[in-house]
């Protein structure tokens, strides 16, 4: 779709991981997009991830409201969760003609909004807890409107919680600073993701990767 530009990347910490991203057309005017992180690592997390991704997409295609969609997903997962796993999720629906985004943040790292005035700000939280912990949780909705050319950067905590050999954490402040520098010049979603990952790897200085690293750059190009 010429109205949107996307780039995504995932590097699991082990052979299989528990992070996932997804994006899908809900109808001709709406695009759903997701960034999520399952608790734990390895095969159990990967299996729970696959179930969550399938149920979320299946629900989203029939439930237009992000809060209701995530609430239904939460109830389905929490009902039979003997392993007591959970998933943090950021789920948004972009209205392609207008750039308006309706979203729910279920305990996930807030994405960054790269604005047209070259500023960078964290997307407001919606107060939701992680999915699959407790049934009947009332998730709330947030909204924002992307101007043509503006971008969202979504990620998992494998990026901000990367460590170097001196046991220093990469952190939110460093990520925001890198994005601020990148937003001073013309960039694509691929440029943003690749530059952030390169900076993380430079910061790690060869330290082993502790968690899955996943990110997504989503640019709204306008309705024309």
mmCIF file of C-alpha atoms in Angstrom:
data_model
loop_
_atom_site.group_PDB
_atom_site.id
_atom_site.type_symbol
_atom_site.label_atom_id
_atom_site.label_comp_id
_atom_site.label_asym_id
_atom_site.label_seq_id
_atom_site.Cartn_x
_atom_site.Cartn_y
_atom_site.Cartn_z
ATOM 1 C CA UNK A 1 0.000 0.000 0.000
ATOM 2 C CA UNK A 2 1.631 3.312 -1.062
ATOM 3 C CA UNK A 3 0.217 5.062 2.007
ATOM 4 C CA UNK A 4 2.503 3.245 4.434
ATOM 5 C CA UNK A 5 6.137 2.134 4.576
ATOM 6 C CA UNK A 6 7.360 -0.599 6.939
ATOM 7 C CA UNK A 7 10.573 -2.289 7.965
ATOM 8 C CA UNK A 8 10.880 -4.957 10.658
ATOM 9 C CA UNK A 9 13.743 -6.930 12.172
ATOM 10 C CA UNK A 10 14.070 -9.709 14.747
ATOM 11 C CA UNK A 11 17.178 -11.397 16.155
ATOM 12 C CA UNK A 12 16.361 -14.141 18.678
ATOM 13 C CA UNK A 13 18.730 -14.644 21.609
ATOM 14 C CA UNK A 14 18.495 -18.414 21.137
ATOM 15 C CA UNK A 15 17.575 -20.650 18.209
ATOM 16 C CA UNK A 16 13.926 -19.766 18.769
ATOM 17 C CA UNK A 17 12.493 -16.713 20.484
ATOM 18 C CA UNK A 18 9.391 -15.298 22.139
ATOM 19 C CA UNK A 19 9.252 -11.854 20.500
ATOM 20 C CA UNK A 20 7.013 -11.259 17.526
ATOM 21 C CA UNK A 21 5.837 -8.511 15.240
ATOM 22 C CA UNK A 22 2.970 -8.591 12.772
ATOM 23 C CA UNK A 23 1.088 -6.309 10.400
ATOM 24 C CA UNK A 24 -2.006 -7.029 8.349
ATOM 25 C CA UNK A 25 -4.773 -5.328 6.388
ATOM 26 C CA UNK A 26 -8.032 -5.297 8.346
ATOM 27 C CA UNK A 27 -9.907 -3.751 5.429
ATOM 28 C CA UNK A 28 -9.143 -1.304 2.607
ATOM 29 C CA UNK A 29 -8.709 1.602 5.034
ATOM 30 C CA UNK A 30 -7.187 0.059 8.178
ATOM 31 C CA UNK A 31 -3.812 -1.546 8.887
ATOM 32 C CA UNK A 32 -3.203 -3.473 12.101
ATOM 33 C CA UNK A 33 0.334 -3.635 13.506
ATOM 34 C CA UNK A 34 1.746 -5.406 16.544
ATOM 35 C CA UNK A 35 4.909 -5.603 18.639
ATOM 36 C CA UNK A 36 4.979 -8.189 21.426
ATOM 37 C CA UNK A 37 7.258 -9.997 23.883
ATOM 38 C CA UNK A 38 6.435 -13.288 25.610
ATOM 39 C CA UNK A 39 7.851 -13.942 29.075
ATOM 40 C CA UNK A 40 10.668 -16.478 29.093
ATOM 41 C CA UNK A 41 12.847 -17.770 26.283
ATOM 42 C CA UNK A 42 13.346 -20.823 24.131
ATOM 43 C CA UNK A 43 10.735 -23.330 22.962
ATOM 44 C CA UNK A 44 8.003 -22.633 25.596
ATOM 45 C CA UNK A 45 8.075 -18.917 24.803
ATOM 46 C CA UNK A 46 8.090 -19.613 21.063
ATOM 47 C CA UNK A 47 5.028 -21.857 21.313
ATOM 48 C CA UNK A 48 3.135 -19.311 23.414
ATOM 49 C CA UNK A 49 4.191 -16.622 20.937
ATOM 50 C CA UNK A 50 2.788 -18.588 17.998
ATOM 51 C CA UNK A 51 -0.538 -19.111 19.777
ATOM 52 C CA UNK A 52 -0.766 -15.429 20.748
ATOM 53 C CA UNK A 53 0.043 -14.173 17.260
ATOM 54 C CA UNK A 54 -2.547 -16.457 15.647
ATOM 55 C CA UNK A 55 -5.304 -15.573 18.121
ATOM 56 C CA UNK A 56 -4.571 -11.845 17.931
ATOM 57 C CA UNK A 57 -4.751 -11.675 14.153
ATOM 58 C CA UNK A 58 -7.881 -13.854 14.027
ATOM 59 C CA UNK A 59 -9.582 -11.631 16.624
ATOM 60 C CA UNK A 60 -8.449 -8.341 15.065
ATOM 61 C CA UNK A 61 -10.051 -9.168 11.726
ATOM 62 C CA UNK A 62 -13.481 -9.336 13.394
ATOM 63 C CA UNK A 63 -13.159 -6.913 16.337
ATOM 64 C CA UNK A 64 -12.418 -3.377 15.151
ATOM 65 C CA UNK A 65 -11.799 -1.792 18.560
ATOM 66 C CA UNK A 66 -8.213 -2.329 19.829
ATOM 67 C CA UNK A 67 -9.283 -2.413 23.532
ATOM 68 C CA UNK A 68 -11.968 -5.020 22.846
ATOM 69 C CA UNK A 69 -9.606 -7.022 20.655
ATOM 70 C CA UNK A 70 -6.907 -7.170 23.333
ATOM 71 C CA UNK A 71 -9.480 -7.909 26.031
ATOM 72 C CA UNK A 72 -10.793 -10.908 24.072
ATOM 73 C CA UNK A 73 -7.237 -12.095 23.438
ATOM 74 C CA UNK A 74 -6.414 -11.712 27.131
ATOM 75 C CA UNK A 75 -9.463 -13.731 28.195
ATOM 76 C CA UNK A 76 -8.653 -16.529 25.749
ATOM 77 C CA UNK A 77 -5.031 -16.807 26.888
ATOM 78 C CA UNK A 78 -5.648 -16.365 30.629
ATOM 79 C CA UNK A 79 -8.374 -19.014 30.712
ATOM 80 C CA UNK A 80 -5.996 -21.912 30.032
ATOM 81 C CA UNK A 81 -2.564 -20.697 31.069
ATOM 82 C CA UNK A 82 -1.204 -23.460 33.268
ATOM 83 C CA UNK A 83 2.394 -22.341 32.708
ATOM 84 C CA UNK A 84 1.530 -18.818 33.933
ATOM 85 C CA UNK A 85 3.224 -17.129 30.984
ATOM 86 C CA UNK A 86 2.335 -13.612 29.873
ATOM 87 C CA UNK A 87 2.786 -11.337 26.867
ATOM 88 C CA UNK A 88 3.414 -7.612 26.663
ATOM 89 C CA UNK A 89 1.775 -6.181 23.539
ATOM 90 C CA UNK A 90 1.514 -2.903 21.689
ATOM 91 C CA UNK A 91 -1.339 -3.175 19.186
ATOM 92 C CA UNK A 92 -2.283 -0.318 16.885
ATOM 93 C CA UNK A 93 -4.721 0.245 14.039
ATOM 94 C CA UNK A 94 -3.726 2.868 11.471
ATOM 95 C CA UNK A 95 -6.508 4.594 9.516
ATOM 96 C CA UNK A 96 -4.784 4.936 6.148
ATOM 97 C CA UNK A 97 -6.808 7.881 4.752
ATOM 98 C CA UNK A 98 -6.190 10.109 7.804
ATOM 99 C CA UNK A 99 -3.097 8.837 9.629
ATOM 100 C CA UNK A 100 -5.031 8.410 12.875
ATOM 101 C CA UNK A 101 -3.831 5.555 15.082
ATOM 102 C CA UNK A 102 -5.956 3.888 17.754
ATOM 103 C CA UNK A 103 -3.849 1.708 20.021
ATOM 104 C CA UNK A 104 -3.547 -0.288 23.233
ATOM 105 C CA UNK A 105 -0.362 -0.728 25.228
ATOM 106 C CA UNK A 106 -0.616 -3.893 27.323
ATOM 107 C CA UNK A 107 2.465 -3.537 29.512
ATOM 108 C CA UNK A 108 4.870 -3.046 26.601
ATOM 109 C CA UNK A 109 7.690 -0.570 26.011
ATOM 110 C CA UNK A 110 6.121 2.621 24.624
ATOM 111 C CA UNK A 111 7.031 3.212 20.967
ATOM 112 C CA UNK A 112 8.692 6.435 19.898
ATOM 113 C CA UNK A 113 6.975 8.940 17.625
ATOM 114 C CA UNK A 114 9.371 10.626 15.186
ATOM 115 C CA UNK A 115 7.614 13.906 14.465
ATOM 116 C CA UNK A 116 7.749 16.100 11.410
ATOM 117 C CA UNK A 117 9.367 18.933 13.414
ATOM 118 C CA UNK A 118 12.394 16.645 14.045
ATOM 119 C CA UNK A 119 11.372 15.986 17.665
ATOM 120 C CA UNK A 120 11.017 12.510 19.184
ATOM 121 C CA UNK A 121 8.546 11.610 21.916
ATOM 122 C CA UNK A 122 7.402 8.440 23.638
ATOM 123 C CA UNK A 123 3.848 7.397 22.781
ATOM 124 C CA UNK A 124 1.576 7.851 25.807
ATOM 125 C CA UNK A 125 0.867 4.687 27.771
ATOM 126 C CA UNK A 126 -2.678 3.392 28.222
ATOM 127 C CA UNK A 127 -2.235 1.758 31.633
ATOM 128 C CA UNK A 128 -2.825 -1.810 30.479
ATOM 129 C CA UNK A 129 -1.138 -4.787 32.106
ATOM 130 C CA UNK A 130 0.437 -7.678 30.192
ATOM 131 C CA UNK A 131 -1.897 -10.142 28.476
ATOM 132 C CA UNK A 132 -2.743 -13.628 29.851
ATOM 133 C CA UNK A 133 -2.428 -12.753 33.551
ATOM 134 C CA UNK A 134 -6.034 -12.159 34.584
ATOM 135 C CA UNK A 135 -9.374 -12.364 32.773
ATOM 136 C CA UNK A 136 -11.757 -9.414 32.313
ATOM 137 C CA UNK A 137 -9.122 -6.683 32.453
ATOM 138 C CA UNK A 138 -10.561 -3.438 30.986
ATOM 139 C CA UNK A 139 -7.940 -2.220 28.511
ATOM 140 C CA UNK A 140 -8.026 1.453 27.532
ATOM 141 C CA UNK A 141 -7.422 3.076 24.159
ATOM 142 C CA UNK A 142 -4.965 5.778 23.156
ATOM 143 C CA UNK A 143 -5.014 7.819 19.959
ATOM 144 C CA UNK A 144 -2.533 9.833 17.942
ATOM 145 C CA UNK A 145 -2.453 11.200 14.397
ATOM 146 C CA UNK A 146 0.565 10.772 12.152
ATOM 147 C CA UNK A 147 1.216 13.562 9.681
ATOM 148 C CA UNK A 148 2.506 12.466 6.260
ATOM 149 C CA UNK A 149 6.164 11.504 6.619
ATOM 150 C CA UNK A 150 6.024 10.866 10.363
ATOM 151 C CA UNK A 151 7.104 7.535 11.783
ATOM 152 C CA UNK A 152 6.605 5.198 14.741
ATOM 153 C CA UNK A 153 9.507 3.112 16.076
ATOM 154 C CA UNK A 154 8.357 0.016 17.977
ATOM 155 C CA UNK A 155 10.727 -2.309 19.814
ATOM 156 C CA UNK A 156 11.096 -4.920 22.559
ATOM 157 C CA UNK A 157 13.138 -4.652 25.739
ATOM 158 C CA UNK A 158 15.933 -6.768 24.282
ATOM 159 C CA UNK A 159 17.157 -3.487 22.789
ATOM 160 C CA UNK A 160 16.973 -1.197 25.830
ATOM 161 C CA UNK A 161 18.093 -3.961 28.230
ATOM 162 C CA UNK A 162 21.185 -4.922 26.238
ATOM 163 C CA UNK A 163 24.348 -4.893 28.384
ATOM 164 C CA UNK A 164 28.011 -4.287 27.657
ATOM 165 C CA UNK A 165 30.940 -6.120 29.324
ATOM 166 C CA UNK A 166 30.950 -3.469 32.103
ATOM 167 C CA UNK A 167 27.372 -4.473 33.079
ATOM 168 C CA UNK A 168 26.002 -1.145 31.834
ATOM 169 C CA UNK A 169 22.518 -1.127 30.311
ATOM 170 C CA UNK A 170 21.793 0.422 26.923
ATOM 171 C CA UNK A 171 18.673 2.108 28.312
ATOM 172 C CA UNK A 172 15.770 4.256 27.164
ATOM 173 C CA UNK A 173 17.710 7.527 27.217
ATOM 174 C CA UNK A 174 20.348 6.274 24.768
ATOM 175 C CA UNK A 175 17.688 4.906 22.413
ATOM 176 C CA UNK A 176 15.786 8.207 22.461
ATOM 177 C CA UNK A 177 19.028 10.090 21.770
ATOM 178 C CA UNK A 178 19.885 7.885 18.785
ATOM 179 C CA UNK A 179 16.387 8.320 17.346
ATOM 180 C CA UNK A 180 16.611 12.076 17.895
ATOM 181 C CA UNK A 181 19.796 12.211 15.850
ATOM 182 C CA UNK A 182 18.313 10.077 13.090
ATOM 183 C CA UNK A 183 15.203 12.246 12.892
ATOM 184 C CA UNK A 184 17.299 15.307 11.998
ATOM 185 C CA UNK A 185 17.725 14.060 8.422
ATOM 186 C CA UNK A 186 15.715 12.162 5.802
ATOM 187 C CA UNK A 187 15.562 8.470 6.697
ATOM 188 C CA UNK A 188 13.550 5.383 5.818
ATOM 189 C CA UNK A 189 12.146 2.848 8.313
ATOM 190 C CA UNK A 190 14.962 0.499 7.279
ATOM 191 C CA UNK A 191 17.542 3.221 8.008
ATOM 192 C CA UNK A 192 16.083 3.748 11.482
ATOM 193 C CA UNK A 193 15.998 0.050 12.421
ATOM 194 C CA UNK A 194 19.449 -0.685 11.035
ATOM 195 C CA UNK A 195 21.032 2.327 12.739
ATOM 196 C CA UNK A 196 19.511 1.485 16.129
ATOM 197 C CA UNK A 197 20.638 -2.141 15.918
ATOM 198 C CA UNK A 198 24.125 -1.079 14.845
ATOM 199 C CA UNK A 199 24.362 1.279 17.827
ATOM 200 C CA UNK A 200 23.209 -1.467 20.215
ATOM 201 C CA UNK A 201 25.807 -3.890 18.873
ATOM 202 C CA UNK A 202 28.515 -1.242 19.132
ATOM 203 C CA UNK A 203 27.457 -0.580 22.748
ATOM 204 C CA UNK A 204 27.547 -4.311 23.622
ATOM 205 C CA UNK A 205 31.220 -4.584 22.547
ATOM 206 C CA UNK A 206 30.954 -8.315 22.002
ATOM 207 C CA UNK A 207 28.924 -9.149 25.122
ATOM 208 C CA UNK A 208 26.515 -12.066 24.558
ATOM 209 C CA UNK A 209 22.975 -11.132 23.544
ATOM 210 C CA UNK A 210 20.767 -11.578 26.618
ATOM 211 C CA UNK A 211 17.303 -11.294 25.034
ATOM 212 C CA UNK A 212 15.493 -11.281 21.698
ATOM 213 C CA UNK A 213 15.870 -7.990 19.829
ATOM 214 C CA UNK A 214 12.941 -6.902 17.699
ATOM 215 C CA UNK A 215 12.025 -3.567 16.152
ATOM 216 C CA UNK A 216 9.684 -2.027 13.585
ATOM 217 C CA UNK A 217 9.719 1.260 11.751
ATOM 218 C CA UNK A 218 6.328 2.369 10.403
ATOM 219 C CA UNK A 219 6.065 5.528 8.309
ATOM 220 C CA UNK A 220 2.759 7.089 7.255
ATOM 221 C CA UNK A 221 3.207 8.522 3.774
ATOM 222 C CA UNK A 222 -0.197 10.191 3.428
ATOM 223 C CA UNK A 223 -3.410 9.340 1.647
ATOM 224 C CA UNK A 224 -2.574 10.819 -1.753
#
